[in-house]
Amino acid sequence: MGTLSRAFLASLFLVLLLLSPVVFSASNDKLIRVGLKKRKLERINRDDLQLGFKEGAGVSNSIRRQYLPRNIGASSDADIVGLKNYLDAQYYGEIGIGTPTQKFAVIFDTGSSNLWVPSAKCYFSVACYFHSKYKSSQSSSYKENGLLLFTRKSAEIHYGTGAIAGFFSQDDVKVGDLVVKSQEFIEATREPGITFLAAKFDGILGLGFQEISVGNAVPIWYNMVEQGLVNEPVFSFWLNRDADDEEGGEIVFGGVDTDHFTGEHTYVPVTEKGYWQFDMGDVLIDGDSTGFCSGGCSAIADSGTSLLAGPTTIITQINHAIGASGVVGQECKAVVAQYGKEILEMLIAKAQPQQICSQIGLCTFDGTRDVSMGIESVVDRDNGKSSDALHDAMCAACEMAVVWMQNQLRKNETEQRILDYANQLCERLPSPMGESAVDCSSMSSMPSVSFTIDGTVFDLSPEQYVLKVGDGVAAQCISGFIALDVAPPRGPLWILGDIFMGQYHTVFDYGNMRVGFAAAA
């Protein structure tokens, strides 16, 4: 196995978003509270696992879930990155399945819609041997789906770096003090990859909409409402970002806990059922517009994502502004050097920005249609190979450069300053893993980063968007912003994960199809 850089290792704790043991409580107002606790995480040496997993550039579902229509999914053979260290940043909660109750630790994930746990019939995945497994034979309330194993309704869920597969079953599921009757869930019989092996959670409880549910299974939240188990069709998240506090947070099913927020919530309607998706306004760096979302962007509130993800173009601008550095974008700098002046001239001449990169021959799409490029490498032609990957990288770099330069032109900067700025941004392009490191001693001088939602500005300070790994001289700091490009029509899409939800108490109002944010207390 290769040697990983210290910065890379420091960022690997973000590979898993985990939830810790819970304290359940309920009240006579039908508010079901699921308490989330953090746990101090032991150091795990990847070499000690002795499993021979391939090192690669993938990250877990917690960070890089594929935000695509569910039937597309991600490749199940993506490279898996082994974890070296966990840090004090995992959240998970406990549920029970069956009669008598079999306990499982699960992620409460608003970015997916299925409930799955490992099955006792999982024989060939190492991960299953390190986690609690559901034993249908020990549950009197179990209902099988199909008379024989090979006739049962199968299921497969793809995440950013792997997949789980299994079959559907039905049983009673206990969350807090309420019991959901005959809930359909997945018994996972295959859990390939290091992600689930090293995870502290056993499974995932999806809180998204049925539109993205694998097998069209009715999500557990729907059944909570349908079976009259909650007072109001609302659930809310409070995530505690105080690393010194053992209490990690709280989910309330059926309402909100007023002790966990201040002021009023800003509510926005759900624009597309699937994820909890809504319209977001501009993204600001120290109060200045980045330009990219001035006409609006889409966003989702996702408790299953550790960081805050957005389009590479803007994430690069943010990481440049906060002094974060990733892998140098060679293609990006080549585009600026070769085509920078031409792009500027076309922008000054009022050319359509979305058509510039196709007009100079770097993209096959001009904003409205595919166009013929007629570019073919002699080497590729002789070898019968396509050079699409290179063209895609150059095209992406060109499109980003257009946005950056257009934004600087609005500020009446000189040609040289604009080209220098674009080159600096190229150097800030995220690494393939998406992580970028910052200087811990510079946090006091870093700018705020803000998001506008329904006219309200939600600020994140450096202390809130930078994750500090370790203590003392060994401490390293990681930017909480990672790049994730989602193609239209679903994208561009921002994923407001735990970095955002930790600062802003989040209400998922199913009855009124809206999401609300207020300052967390």
Short mmCIF file of N, CA, C and O in Angstrom, two decimals, residues 421-480:
data_model
loop_
_atom_site.label_atom_id
_atom_site.label_comp_id
_atom_site.label_asym_id
_atom_site.label_seq_id
_atom_site.Cartn_x
_atom_site.Cartn_y
_atom_site.Cartn_z
N TYR A 421 -5.31 36.26 -11.31
CA TYR A 421 -6.33 35.75 -10.39
C TYR A 421 -6.79 34.36 -10.82
O TYR A 421 -6.91 33.43 -10.01
N ALA A 422 -7.02 34.19 -12.12
CA ALA A 422 -7.46 32.89 -12.64
C ALA A 422 -6.39 31.82 -12.38
O ALA A 422 -6.71 30.68 -12.02
N ASN A 423 -5.13 32.18 -12.55
CA ASN A 423 -4.05 31.23 -12.28
C ASN A 423 -4.01 30.85 -10.80
O ASN A 423 -3.75 29.69 -10.45
N GLN A 424 -4.25 31.82 -9.95
CA GLN A 424 -4.26 31.52 -8.52
C GLN A 424 -5.40 30.56 -8.17
O GLN A 424 -5.23 29.65 -7.36
N LEU A 425 -6.54 30.76 -8.81
CA LEU A 425 -7.66 29.86 -8.56
C LEU A 425 -7.36 28.46 -9.07
O LEU A 425 -7.76 27.46 -8.45
N CYS A 426 -6.66 28.37 -10.19
CA CYS A 426 -6.28 27.05 -10.70
C CYS A 426 -5.47 26.29 -9.65
O CYS A 426 -5.63 25.08 -9.47
N GLU A 427 -4.60 27.00 -8.96
CA GLU A 427 -3.77 26.37 -7.94
C GLU A 427 -4.59 25.92 -6.73
O GLU A 427 -4.12 25.10 -5.94
N ARG A 428 -5.80 26.46 -6.61
CA ARG A 428 -6.65 26.11 -5.47
C ARG A 428 -7.66 25.04 -5.82
O ARG A 428 -8.50 24.68 -4.98
N LEU A 429 -7.62 24.52 -7.02
CA LEU A 429 -8.55 23.47 -7.38
C LEU A 429 -8.39 22.30 -6.42
O LEU A 429 -7.28 21.90 -6.09
N PRO A 430 -9.51 21.71 -5.96
CA PRO A 430 -9.42 20.62 -4.99
C PRO A 430 -8.70 19.40 -5.57
O PRO A 430 -8.66 19.20 -6.78
N SER A 431 -8.12 18.61 -4.68
CA SER A 431 -7.49 17.36 -5.08
C SER A 431 -8.57 16.38 -5.50
O SER A 431 -9.76 16.63 -5.31
N PRO A 432 -8.19 15.24 -6.09
CA PRO A 432 -9.20 14.27 -6.48
C PRO A 432 -10.10 13.82 -5.34
O PRO A 432 -11.23 13.44 -5.55
N MET A 433 -9.59 13.81 -4.13
CA MET A 433 -10.41 13.47 -2.98
C MET A 433 -11.35 14.59 -2.60
O MET A 433 -12.32 14.39 -1.90
N GLY A 434 -11.05 15.80 -3.04
CA GLY A 434 -11.89 16.94 -2.72
C GLY A 434 -11.43 17.72 -1.50
O GLY A 434 -11.92 18.79 -1.22
N GLU A 435 -10.45 17.18 -0.75
CA GLU A 435 -10.04 17.85 0.47
C GLU A 435 -9.00 18.93 0.19
O GLU A 435 -8.22 18.82 -0.73
N SER A 436 -9.02 19.95 1.01
CA SER A 436 -8.05 21.02 0.92
C SER A 436 -7.64 21.42 2.32
O SER A 436 -8.47 21.52 3.22
N ALA A 437 -6.34 21.64 2.52
CA ALA A 437 -5.81 21.98 3.85
C ALA A 437 -5.66 23.49 3.98
O ALA A 437 -5.44 24.20 3.00
N VAL A 438 -5.78 23.98 5.22
CA VAL A 438 -5.55 25.39 5.52
C VAL A 438 -4.58 25.49 6.69
O VAL A 438 -4.38 24.54 7.44
N ASP A 439 -4.01 26.67 6.84
CA ASP A 439 -3.08 26.94 7.94
C ASP A 439 -3.89 27.25 9.19
O ASP A 439 -4.63 28.24 9.24
N CYS A 440 -3.76 26.40 10.21
CA CYS A 440 -4.54 26.60 11.44
C CYS A 440 -4.29 27.97 12.06
O CYS A 440 -5.20 28.57 12.66
N SER A 441 -3.07 28.49 11.93
CA SER A 441 -2.74 29.77 12.55
C SER A 441 -3.36 30.96 11.82
O SER A 441 -3.30 32.09 12.30
N SER A 442 -3.94 30.71 10.64
CA SER A 442 -4.50 31.80 9.84
C SER A 442 -6.01 31.95 9.99
O SER A 442 -6.62 32.79 9.31
N MET A 443 -6.61 31.17 10.85
CA MET A 443 -8.08 31.18 10.94
C MET A 443 -8.63 32.55 11.30
O MET A 443 -9.70 32.94 10.82
N SER A 444 -7.91 33.29 12.12
CA SER A 444 -8.42 34.60 12.55
C SER A 444 -8.53 35.60 11.41
O SER A 444 -9.29 36.56 11.49
N SER A 445 -7.78 35.36 10.33
CA SER A 445 -7.81 36.28 9.20
C SER A 445 -8.64 35.76 8.03
O SER A 445 -8.74 36.42 7.00
N MET A 446 -9.24 34.61 8.18
CA MET A 446 -10.04 34.06 7.09
C MET A 446 -11.38 34.75 7.00
O MET A 446 -11.93 35.21 8.01
N PRO A 447 -11.96 34.84 5.81
CA PRO A 447 -13.26 35.52 5.64
C PRO A 447 -14.42 34.64 6.07
O PRO A 447 -14.28 33.41 6.20
N SER A 448 -15.55 35.26 6.27
CA SER A 448 -16.78 34.50 6.48
C SER A 448 -17.29 34.02 5.12
O SER A 448 -16.98 34.61 4.09
N VAL A 449 -18.03 32.93 5.13
CA VAL A 449 -18.68 32.43 3.92
C VAL A 449 -20.16 32.34 4.23
O VAL A 449 -20.56 31.79 5.26
N SER A 450 -20.99 32.91 3.35
CA SER A 450 -22.42 33.04 3.65
C SER A 450 -23.27 32.50 2.51
O SER A 450 -22.87 32.50 1.36
N PHE A 451 -24.47 32.05 2.89
CA PHE A 451 -25.43 31.51 1.94
C PHE A 451 -26.75 32.23 2.13
O PHE A 451 -27.23 32.38 3.26
N THR A 452 -27.33 32.67 1.04
CA THR A 452 -28.60 33.39 1.10
C THR A 452 -29.75 32.43 0.80
O THR A 452 -29.77 31.80 -0.25
N ILE A 453 -30.67 32.34 1.76
CA ILE A 453 -31.84 31.47 1.60
C ILE A 453 -33.08 32.32 1.87
O ILE A 453 -33.25 32.85 2.97
N ASP A 454 -33.89 32.47 0.85
CA ASP A 454 -35.12 33.27 0.94
C ASP A 454 -34.84 34.66 1.50
O ASP A 454 -35.59 35.17 2.34
N GLY A 455 -33.76 35.26 1.05
CA GLY A 455 -33.42 36.62 1.46
C GLY A 455 -32.69 36.73 2.78
O GLY A 455 -32.23 37.82 3.14
N THR A 456 -32.58 35.64 3.52
CA THR A 456 -31.87 35.66 4.80
C THR A 456 -30.44 35.16 4.58
O THR A 456 -30.23 34.16 3.89
N VAL A 457 -29.48 35.85 5.16
CA VAL A 457 -28.08 35.48 5.01
C VAL A 457 -27.67 34.59 6.18
O VAL A 457 -27.82 34.98 7.35
N PHE A 458 -27.15 33.43 5.86
CA PHE A 458 -26.68 32.48 6.87
C PHE A 458 -25.16 32.44 6.80
O PHE A 458 -24.58 31.96 5.83
N ASP A 459 -24.52 32.97 7.85
CA ASP A 459 -23.07 33.09 7.87
C ASP A 459 -22.41 31.85 8.48
O ASP A 459 -22.94 31.23 9.40
N LEU A 460 -21.22 31.54 7.97
CA LEU A 460 -20.35 30.55 8.58
C LEU A 460 -19.01 31.22 8.83
O LEU A 460 -18.39 31.76 7.92
N SER A 461 -18.56 31.18 10.06
CA SER A 461 -17.27 31.75 10.42
C SER A 461 -16.17 30.72 10.18
O SER A 461 -16.46 29.52 10.03
N PRO A 462 -14.90 31.15 10.15
CA PRO A 462 -13.81 30.17 9.97
C PRO A 462 -13.84 29.06 11.01
O PRO A 462 -13.58 27.90 10.69
N GLU A 463 -14.17 29.40 12.24
CA GLU A 463 -14.22 28.38 13.30
C GLU A 463 -15.31 27.36 13.02
O GLU A 463 -15.25 26.23 13.52
N GLN A 464 -16.30 27.75 12.21
CA GLN A 464 -17.41 26.85 11.92
C GLN A 464 -17.19 26.03 10.66
O GLN A 464 -17.70 24.91 10.55
N TYR A 465 -16.45 26.58 9.68
CA TYR A 465 -16.28 25.82 8.43
C TYR A 465 -14.92 25.14 8.31
O TYR A 465 -14.69 24.41 7.35
N VAL A 466 -14.02 25.36 9.26
CA VAL A 466 -12.73 24.67 9.25
C VAL A 466 -12.77 23.57 10.30
O VAL A 466 -13.20 23.79 11.43
N LEU A 467 -12.33 22.38 9.92
CA LEU A 467 -12.29 21.26 10.85
C LEU A 467 -10.87 21.02 11.30
O LEU A 467 -9.99 20.81 10.47
N LYS A 468 -10.67 21.09 12.60
CA LYS A 468 -9.33 20.92 13.16
C LYS A 468 -9.12 19.47 13.54
O LYS A 468 -9.90 18.88 14.28
N VAL A 469 -8.04 18.89 13.05
CA VAL A 469 -7.72 17.49 13.26
C VAL A 469 -6.50 17.39 14.16
O VAL A 469 -5.42 17.85 13.79
N GLY A 470 -6.64 16.80 15.34
CA GLY A 470 -5.51 16.65 16.23
C GLY A 470 -5.32 17.87 17.12
O GLY A 470 -6.05 18.85 17.04
N ASP A 471 -4.28 17.79 17.96
CA ASP A 471 -4.01 18.86 18.91
C ASP A 471 -2.55 19.30 18.85
O ASP A 471 -1.68 18.57 18.36
N GLY A 472 -2.28 20.48 19.38
CA GLY A 472 -0.93 20.98 19.49
C GLY A 472 -0.24 21.14 18.16
O GLY A 472 -0.85 21.50 17.15
N VAL A 473 1.08 20.87 18.15
CA VAL A 473 1.86 21.06 16.94
C VAL A 473 1.47 20.07 15.85
O VAL A 473 1.75 20.27 14.67
N ALA A 474 0.82 18.97 16.24
CA ALA A 474 0.42 17.95 15.25
C ALA A 474 -0.93 18.27 14.62
O ALA A 474 -1.37 17.55 13.71
N ALA A 475 -1.57 19.34 15.08
CA ALA A 475 -2.89 19.67 14.56
C ALA A 475 -2.83 20.07 13.09
O ALA A 475 -1.90 20.73 12.65
N GLN A 476 -3.84 19.66 12.36
CA GLN A 476 -4.00 20.07 10.98
C GLN A 476 -5.42 20.55 10.79
O GLN A 476 -6.34 20.10 11.49
N CYS A 477 -5.61 21.46 9.84
CA CYS A 477 -6.93 22.04 9.61
C CYS A 477 -7.36 21.76 8.18
O CYS A 477 -6.58 21.90 7.24
N ILE A 478 -8.62 21.37 8.04
CA ILE A 478 -9.17 20.98 6.76
C ILE A 478 -10.32 21.91 6.39
O ILE A 478 -11.18 22.22 7.21
N SER A 479 -10.34 22.35 5.16
CA SER A 479 -11.46 23.15 4.67
C SER A 479 -12.72 22.29 4.66
O SER A 479 -12.69 21.13 4.25
N GLY A 480 -13.80 22.87 5.13
CA GLY A 480 -15.08 22.16 5.13
C GLY A 480 -15.81 22.20 3.81
O GLY A 480 -16.93 21.68 3.71
#
